[in-house]
Short mmCIF file of C-alpha atoms and ligand atoms in Angstrom, two decimals:
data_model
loop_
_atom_site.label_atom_id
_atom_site.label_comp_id
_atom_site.label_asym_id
_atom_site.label_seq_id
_atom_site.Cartn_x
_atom_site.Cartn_y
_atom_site.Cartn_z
CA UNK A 1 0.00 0.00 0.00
CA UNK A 2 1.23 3.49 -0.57
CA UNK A 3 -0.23 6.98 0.17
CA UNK A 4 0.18 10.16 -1.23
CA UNK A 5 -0.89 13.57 0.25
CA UNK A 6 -3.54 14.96 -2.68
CA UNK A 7 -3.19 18.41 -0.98
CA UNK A 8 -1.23 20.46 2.00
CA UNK A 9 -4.69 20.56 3.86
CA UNK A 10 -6.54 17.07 3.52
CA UNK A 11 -6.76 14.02 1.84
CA UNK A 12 -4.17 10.95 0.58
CA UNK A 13 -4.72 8.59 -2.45
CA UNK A 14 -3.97 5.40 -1.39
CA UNK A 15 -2.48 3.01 -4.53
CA UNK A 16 -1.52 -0.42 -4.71
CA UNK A 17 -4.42 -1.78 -2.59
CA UNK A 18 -7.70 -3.45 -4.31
CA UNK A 19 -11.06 -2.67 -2.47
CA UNK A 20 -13.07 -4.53 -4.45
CA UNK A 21 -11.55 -7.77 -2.26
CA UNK A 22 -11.40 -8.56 1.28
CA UNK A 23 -8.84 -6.75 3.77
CA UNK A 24 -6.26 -8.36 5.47
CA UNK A 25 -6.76 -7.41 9.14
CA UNK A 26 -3.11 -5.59 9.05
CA UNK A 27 -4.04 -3.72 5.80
CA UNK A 28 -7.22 -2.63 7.25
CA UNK A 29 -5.50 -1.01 10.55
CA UNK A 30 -2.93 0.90 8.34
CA UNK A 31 -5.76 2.15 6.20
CA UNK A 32 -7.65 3.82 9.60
CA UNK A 33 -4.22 4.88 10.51
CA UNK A 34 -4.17 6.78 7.66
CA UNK A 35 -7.93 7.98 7.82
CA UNK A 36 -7.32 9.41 10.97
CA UNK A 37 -3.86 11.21 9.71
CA UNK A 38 -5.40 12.49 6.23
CA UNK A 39 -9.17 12.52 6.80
CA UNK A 40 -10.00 11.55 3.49
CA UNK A 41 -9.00 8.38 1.42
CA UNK A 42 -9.12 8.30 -2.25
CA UNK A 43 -9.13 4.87 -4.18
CA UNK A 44 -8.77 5.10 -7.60
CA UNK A 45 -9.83 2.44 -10.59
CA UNK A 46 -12.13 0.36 -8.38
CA UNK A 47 -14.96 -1.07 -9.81
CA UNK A 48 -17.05 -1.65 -7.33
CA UNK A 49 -20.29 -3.60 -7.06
CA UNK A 50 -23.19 -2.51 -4.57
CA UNK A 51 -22.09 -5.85 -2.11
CA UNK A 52 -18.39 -5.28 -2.41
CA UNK A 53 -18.90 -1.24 -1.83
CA UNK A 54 -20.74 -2.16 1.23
CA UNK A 55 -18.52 -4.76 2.40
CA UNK A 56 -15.95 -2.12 2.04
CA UNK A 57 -16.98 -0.12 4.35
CA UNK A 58 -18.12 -2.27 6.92
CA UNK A 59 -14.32 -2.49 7.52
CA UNK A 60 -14.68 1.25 9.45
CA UNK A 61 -17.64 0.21 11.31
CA UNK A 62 -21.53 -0.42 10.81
CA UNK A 63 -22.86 0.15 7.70
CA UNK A 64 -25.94 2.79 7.68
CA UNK A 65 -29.23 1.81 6.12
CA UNK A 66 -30.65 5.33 5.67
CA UNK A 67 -33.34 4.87 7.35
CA UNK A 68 -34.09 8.40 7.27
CA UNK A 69 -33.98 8.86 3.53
CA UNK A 70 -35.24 5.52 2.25
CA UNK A 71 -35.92 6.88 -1.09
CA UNK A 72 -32.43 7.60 -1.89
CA UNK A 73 -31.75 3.76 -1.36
CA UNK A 74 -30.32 2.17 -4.33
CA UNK A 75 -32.95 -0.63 -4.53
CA UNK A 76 -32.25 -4.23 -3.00
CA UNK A 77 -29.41 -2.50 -0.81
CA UNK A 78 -30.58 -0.35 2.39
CA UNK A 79 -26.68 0.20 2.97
CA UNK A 80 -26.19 2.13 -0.18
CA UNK A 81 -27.96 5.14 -1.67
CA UNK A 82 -27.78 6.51 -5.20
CA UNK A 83 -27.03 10.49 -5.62
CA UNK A 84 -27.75 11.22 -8.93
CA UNK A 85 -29.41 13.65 -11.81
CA UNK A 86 -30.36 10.94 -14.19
CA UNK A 87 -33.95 10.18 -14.26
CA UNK A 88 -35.92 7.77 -12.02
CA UNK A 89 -39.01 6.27 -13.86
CA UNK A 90 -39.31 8.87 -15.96
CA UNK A 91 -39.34 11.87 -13.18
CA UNK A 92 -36.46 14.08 -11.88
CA UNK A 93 -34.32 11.78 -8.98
CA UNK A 94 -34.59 13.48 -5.66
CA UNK A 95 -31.52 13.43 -5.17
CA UNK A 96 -29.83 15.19 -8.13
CA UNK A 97 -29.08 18.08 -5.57
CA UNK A 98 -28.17 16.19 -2.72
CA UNK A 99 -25.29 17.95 -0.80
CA UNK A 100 -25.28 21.86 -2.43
CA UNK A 101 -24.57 23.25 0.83
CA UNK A 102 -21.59 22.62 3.36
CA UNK A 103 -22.60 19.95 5.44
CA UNK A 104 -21.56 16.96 7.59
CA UNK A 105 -23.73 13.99 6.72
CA UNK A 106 -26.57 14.00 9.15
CA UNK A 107 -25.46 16.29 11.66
CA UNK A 108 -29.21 17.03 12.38
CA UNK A 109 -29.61 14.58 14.24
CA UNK A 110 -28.46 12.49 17.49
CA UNK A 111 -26.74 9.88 15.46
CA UNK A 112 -24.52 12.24 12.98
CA UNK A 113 -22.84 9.37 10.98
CA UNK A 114 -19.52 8.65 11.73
CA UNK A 115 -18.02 8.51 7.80
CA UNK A 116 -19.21 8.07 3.86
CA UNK A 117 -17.60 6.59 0.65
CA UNK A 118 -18.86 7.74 -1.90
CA UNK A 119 -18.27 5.91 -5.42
CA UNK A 120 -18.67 7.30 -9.13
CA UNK A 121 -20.15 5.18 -11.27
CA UNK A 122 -21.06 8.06 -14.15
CA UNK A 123 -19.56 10.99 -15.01
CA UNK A 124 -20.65 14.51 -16.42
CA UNK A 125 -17.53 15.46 -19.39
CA UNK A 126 -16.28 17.94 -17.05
CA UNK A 127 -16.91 19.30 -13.21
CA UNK A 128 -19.37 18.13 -10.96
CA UNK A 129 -16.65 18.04 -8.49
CA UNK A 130 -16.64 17.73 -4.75
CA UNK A 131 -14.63 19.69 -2.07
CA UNK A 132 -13.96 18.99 1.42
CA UNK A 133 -12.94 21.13 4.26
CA UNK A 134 -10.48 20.21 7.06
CA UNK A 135 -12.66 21.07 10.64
CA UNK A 136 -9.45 20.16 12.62
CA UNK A 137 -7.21 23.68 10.90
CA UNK A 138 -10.67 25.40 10.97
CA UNK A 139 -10.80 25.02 14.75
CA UNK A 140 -6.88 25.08 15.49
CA UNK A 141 -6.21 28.45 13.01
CA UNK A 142 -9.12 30.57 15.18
CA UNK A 143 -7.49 32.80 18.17
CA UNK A 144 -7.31 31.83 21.55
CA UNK A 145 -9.87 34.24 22.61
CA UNK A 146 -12.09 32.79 20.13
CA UNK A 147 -11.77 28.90 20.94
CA UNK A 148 -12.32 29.86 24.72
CA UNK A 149 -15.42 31.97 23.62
CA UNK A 150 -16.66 28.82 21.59
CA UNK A 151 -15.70 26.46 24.54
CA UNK A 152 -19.45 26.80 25.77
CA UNK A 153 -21.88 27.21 22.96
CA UNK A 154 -24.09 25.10 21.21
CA UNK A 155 -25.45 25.38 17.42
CA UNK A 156 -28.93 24.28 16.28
CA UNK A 157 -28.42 22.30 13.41
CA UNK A 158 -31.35 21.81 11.29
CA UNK A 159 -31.07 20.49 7.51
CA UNK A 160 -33.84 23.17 6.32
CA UNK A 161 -31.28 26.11 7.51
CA UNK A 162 -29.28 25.07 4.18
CA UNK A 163 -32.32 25.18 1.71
CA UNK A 164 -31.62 28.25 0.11
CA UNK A 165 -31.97 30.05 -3.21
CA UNK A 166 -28.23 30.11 -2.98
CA UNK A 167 -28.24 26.48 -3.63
CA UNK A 168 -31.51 25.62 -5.20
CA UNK A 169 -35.38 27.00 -4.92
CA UNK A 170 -36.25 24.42 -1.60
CA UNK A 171 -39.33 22.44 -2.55
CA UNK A 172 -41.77 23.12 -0.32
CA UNK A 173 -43.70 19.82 0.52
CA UNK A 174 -40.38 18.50 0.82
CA UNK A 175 -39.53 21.22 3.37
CA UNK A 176 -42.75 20.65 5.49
CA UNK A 177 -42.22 16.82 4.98
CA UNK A 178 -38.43 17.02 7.02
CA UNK A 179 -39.72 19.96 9.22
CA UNK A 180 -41.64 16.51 10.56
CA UNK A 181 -39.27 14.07 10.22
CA UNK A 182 -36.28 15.46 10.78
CA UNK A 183 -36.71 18.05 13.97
CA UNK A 184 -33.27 20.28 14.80
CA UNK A 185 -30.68 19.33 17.54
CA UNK A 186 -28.21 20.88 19.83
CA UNK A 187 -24.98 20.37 19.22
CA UNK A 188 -21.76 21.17 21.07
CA UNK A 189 -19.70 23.72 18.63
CA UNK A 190 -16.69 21.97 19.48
CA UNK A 191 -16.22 18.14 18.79
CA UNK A 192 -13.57 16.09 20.17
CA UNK A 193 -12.88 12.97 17.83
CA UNK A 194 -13.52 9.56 20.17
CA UNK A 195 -10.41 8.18 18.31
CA UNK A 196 -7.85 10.78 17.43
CA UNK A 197 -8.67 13.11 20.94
CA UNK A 198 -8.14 16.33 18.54
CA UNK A 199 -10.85 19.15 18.41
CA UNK A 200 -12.57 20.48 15.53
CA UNK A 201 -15.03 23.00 14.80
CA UNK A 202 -18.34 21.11 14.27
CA UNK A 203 -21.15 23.47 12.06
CA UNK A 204 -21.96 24.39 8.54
CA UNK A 205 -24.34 25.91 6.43
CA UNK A 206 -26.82 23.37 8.02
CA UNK A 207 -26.57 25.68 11.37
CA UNK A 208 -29.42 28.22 12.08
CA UNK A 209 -28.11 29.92 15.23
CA UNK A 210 -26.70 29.42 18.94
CA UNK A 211 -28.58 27.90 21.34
CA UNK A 212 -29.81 30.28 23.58
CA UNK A 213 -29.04 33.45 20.79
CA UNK A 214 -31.57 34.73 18.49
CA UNK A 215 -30.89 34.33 14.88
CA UNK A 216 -30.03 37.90 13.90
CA UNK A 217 -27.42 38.24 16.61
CA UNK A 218 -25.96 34.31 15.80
CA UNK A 219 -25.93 35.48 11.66
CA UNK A 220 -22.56 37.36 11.86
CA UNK A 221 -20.36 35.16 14.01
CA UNK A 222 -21.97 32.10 12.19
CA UNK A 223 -20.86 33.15 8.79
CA UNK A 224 -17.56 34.21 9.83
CA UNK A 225 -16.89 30.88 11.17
CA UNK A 226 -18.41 28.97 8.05
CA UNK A 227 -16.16 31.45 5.79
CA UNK A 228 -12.86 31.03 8.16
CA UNK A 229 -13.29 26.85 7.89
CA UNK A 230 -13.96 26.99 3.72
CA UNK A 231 -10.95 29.10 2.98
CA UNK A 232 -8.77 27.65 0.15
CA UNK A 233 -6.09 27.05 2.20
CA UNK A 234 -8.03 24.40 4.06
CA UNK A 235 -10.43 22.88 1.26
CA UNK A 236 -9.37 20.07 -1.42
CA UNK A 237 -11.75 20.38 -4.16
CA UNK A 238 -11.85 16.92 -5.90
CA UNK A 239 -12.43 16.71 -9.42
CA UNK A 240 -13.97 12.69 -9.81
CA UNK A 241 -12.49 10.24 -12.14
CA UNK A 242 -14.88 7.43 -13.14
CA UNK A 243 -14.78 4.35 -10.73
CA UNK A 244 -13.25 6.48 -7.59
CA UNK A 245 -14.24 5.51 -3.89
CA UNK A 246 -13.36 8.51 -1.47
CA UNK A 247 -14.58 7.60 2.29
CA UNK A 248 -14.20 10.95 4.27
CA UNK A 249 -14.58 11.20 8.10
CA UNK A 250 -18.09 13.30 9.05
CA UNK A 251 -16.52 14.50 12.46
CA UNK A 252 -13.79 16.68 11.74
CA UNK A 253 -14.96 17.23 8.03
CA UNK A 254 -17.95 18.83 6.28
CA UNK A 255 -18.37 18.78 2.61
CA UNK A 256 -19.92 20.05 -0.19
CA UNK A 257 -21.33 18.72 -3.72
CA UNK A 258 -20.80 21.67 -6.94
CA UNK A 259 -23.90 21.63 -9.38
CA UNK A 260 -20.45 22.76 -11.77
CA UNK A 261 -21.40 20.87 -14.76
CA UNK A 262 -23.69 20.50 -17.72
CA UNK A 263 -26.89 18.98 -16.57
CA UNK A 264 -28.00 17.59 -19.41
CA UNK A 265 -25.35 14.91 -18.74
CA UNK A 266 -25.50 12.41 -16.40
CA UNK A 267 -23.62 12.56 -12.97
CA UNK A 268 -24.29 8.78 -11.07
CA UNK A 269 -22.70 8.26 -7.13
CA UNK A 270 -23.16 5.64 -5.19
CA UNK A 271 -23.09 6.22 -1.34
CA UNK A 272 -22.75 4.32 1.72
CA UNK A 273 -22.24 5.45 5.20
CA UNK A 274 -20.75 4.22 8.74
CA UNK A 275 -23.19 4.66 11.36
CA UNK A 276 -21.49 7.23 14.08
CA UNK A 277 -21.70 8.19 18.14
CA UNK A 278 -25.02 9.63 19.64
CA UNK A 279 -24.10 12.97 20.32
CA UNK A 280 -26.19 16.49 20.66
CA UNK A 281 -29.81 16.66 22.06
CA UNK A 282 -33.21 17.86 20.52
CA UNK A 283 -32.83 21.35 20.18
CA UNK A 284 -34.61 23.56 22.51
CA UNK A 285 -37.18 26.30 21.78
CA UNK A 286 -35.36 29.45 20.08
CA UNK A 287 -34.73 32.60 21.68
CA UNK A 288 -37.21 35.63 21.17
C1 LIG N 1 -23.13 14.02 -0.48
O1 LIG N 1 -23.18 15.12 0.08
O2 LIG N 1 -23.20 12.98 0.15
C2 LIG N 1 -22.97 13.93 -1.98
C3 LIG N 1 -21.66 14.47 -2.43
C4 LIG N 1 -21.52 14.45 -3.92
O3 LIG N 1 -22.43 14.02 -4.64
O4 LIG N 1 -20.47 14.89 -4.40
#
């Protein structure tokens, strides 16, 4: 197995290793090793079937089964879903704009998943890239007045917050449907990973306000902080090659999908997930 660093801030490609076969129990404790160094793994050339994807990624933990989004499941596989523009029986897939906004998968919720690989299985000519921002130098980089300020607070993080016109026009049954299903939580701002001990910043675009703050006096500090932790200098933007698995680690990154390409072309990933730590708490009523 080698690795090599695909940017100063984040991310190795690891070569000589096949993923579409089982790991040897030594090759699977390098490759967390170097998870936990680099935060995200790219795999190159691996043509991976739905069972070997999954099986894959059961060597990081339990694989999710998306319970809350069953109709993103790829069918016949509750471990995997499909993120995709091309169409599903002859209507738009819901998920062709999965991910616009900066996000950690599932942070909304108790059970924020712990990491994703994501797999291309069709690519757009050019773009439809992905980029991924290092919440470790987000949280290290701020001043030491600032990290003791943060120390205490909480963010509500709901996944409606990101719905904007920035992105794309939010549907609105679909808004009313989550606004059901998929309440807002409390989350501590800072995150200390259960394996590596190091802290990172823990919001995005996904983040309404600060628990206990209303959301006009939460606005500034909150987009300073999402603007300080997507600055080039700690973002690799990926730019997919057909048949590439890239797991990232949800807890010290967040990520973001670009609609950067023609859409008249079809863009088809396949997505499984590693079921993470309870953490947070249902988020309490907002301030006046
Ligand atoms: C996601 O946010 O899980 C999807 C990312 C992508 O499609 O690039």
């Amino acid at each position: 197995m080698q690795v090599r660093r695909l940017s100063f801030p984040i991310g190795a490609e690891v070569t000589g290793l096949d993923i579409t076969r089982p790991l040897s129990g030594a090759d699977r404790e390098e490759l967390v090793r170097h998870w936990h160094e680099h935060l995200i793994l790219l795999f190159r050339g691996q043509p991976l079937t739905p069972q070997q994807h999954i099986a894959f990624t059961r060597n990081f933990g339990e694989a999710d089964t998306h319970e809350a989004n069953p109709d993103f499941r790829l069918p016949g596989y509750p471990e995997a879903i499909e993120v995709t523009n091309r169409t599903v029986h002859g209507k738009p897939s819901a998920t062709r704009e999965v991910g616009r906004a900066w996000h950690s998968d599932m942070e909304h919720t108790i059970l924020p998943l712990k990491g994703s690989l994501l797999w291309c299985g069709e690519l757009p000519g050019v773009g439809g890239d992905t980029m991924f921002a290092n919440m470790y130098e987000a949280y290290e980089s701020l001043s030491p007045g600032m990290r003791a300020m943060l120390e205490s607070l909480e963010a509500e993080h709901d996944v409606i917050a990101s719905f904007s016109d920035k992105y794309v026009a939010p549907d609105p049954a679909h808004v009313a449907r989550l606004r059901l299903t998929a309440p807002p939580v409390a989350h501590p701002v800072l995150r200390v990973h259960p394996e590596t001990g190091r802290k990172s910043l823990f919001l995005s675009e996904r983040v309404r306000r600060f628990i206990g703050f209303t959301d006009a006096e939460s606005a500034p500090l909150l987009r300073y902080l999402c603007e300080h932790a997507t600055q080039p200098e700690f973002v690799y933007r990926h730019q997919w090659q057909l048949h590439d698995a890239l797991l990232w680690d949800n807890r010290c990154v967040i990520h973001q999908a670009l609609a950067d390409y023609d859409r008249s072309q079809v863009r088809y990933m396949r997505r499984t997930s590693i079921v993470g730590e309870p953490c947070g708490r249902p988020a309490p009523q907002a301030a006046a």
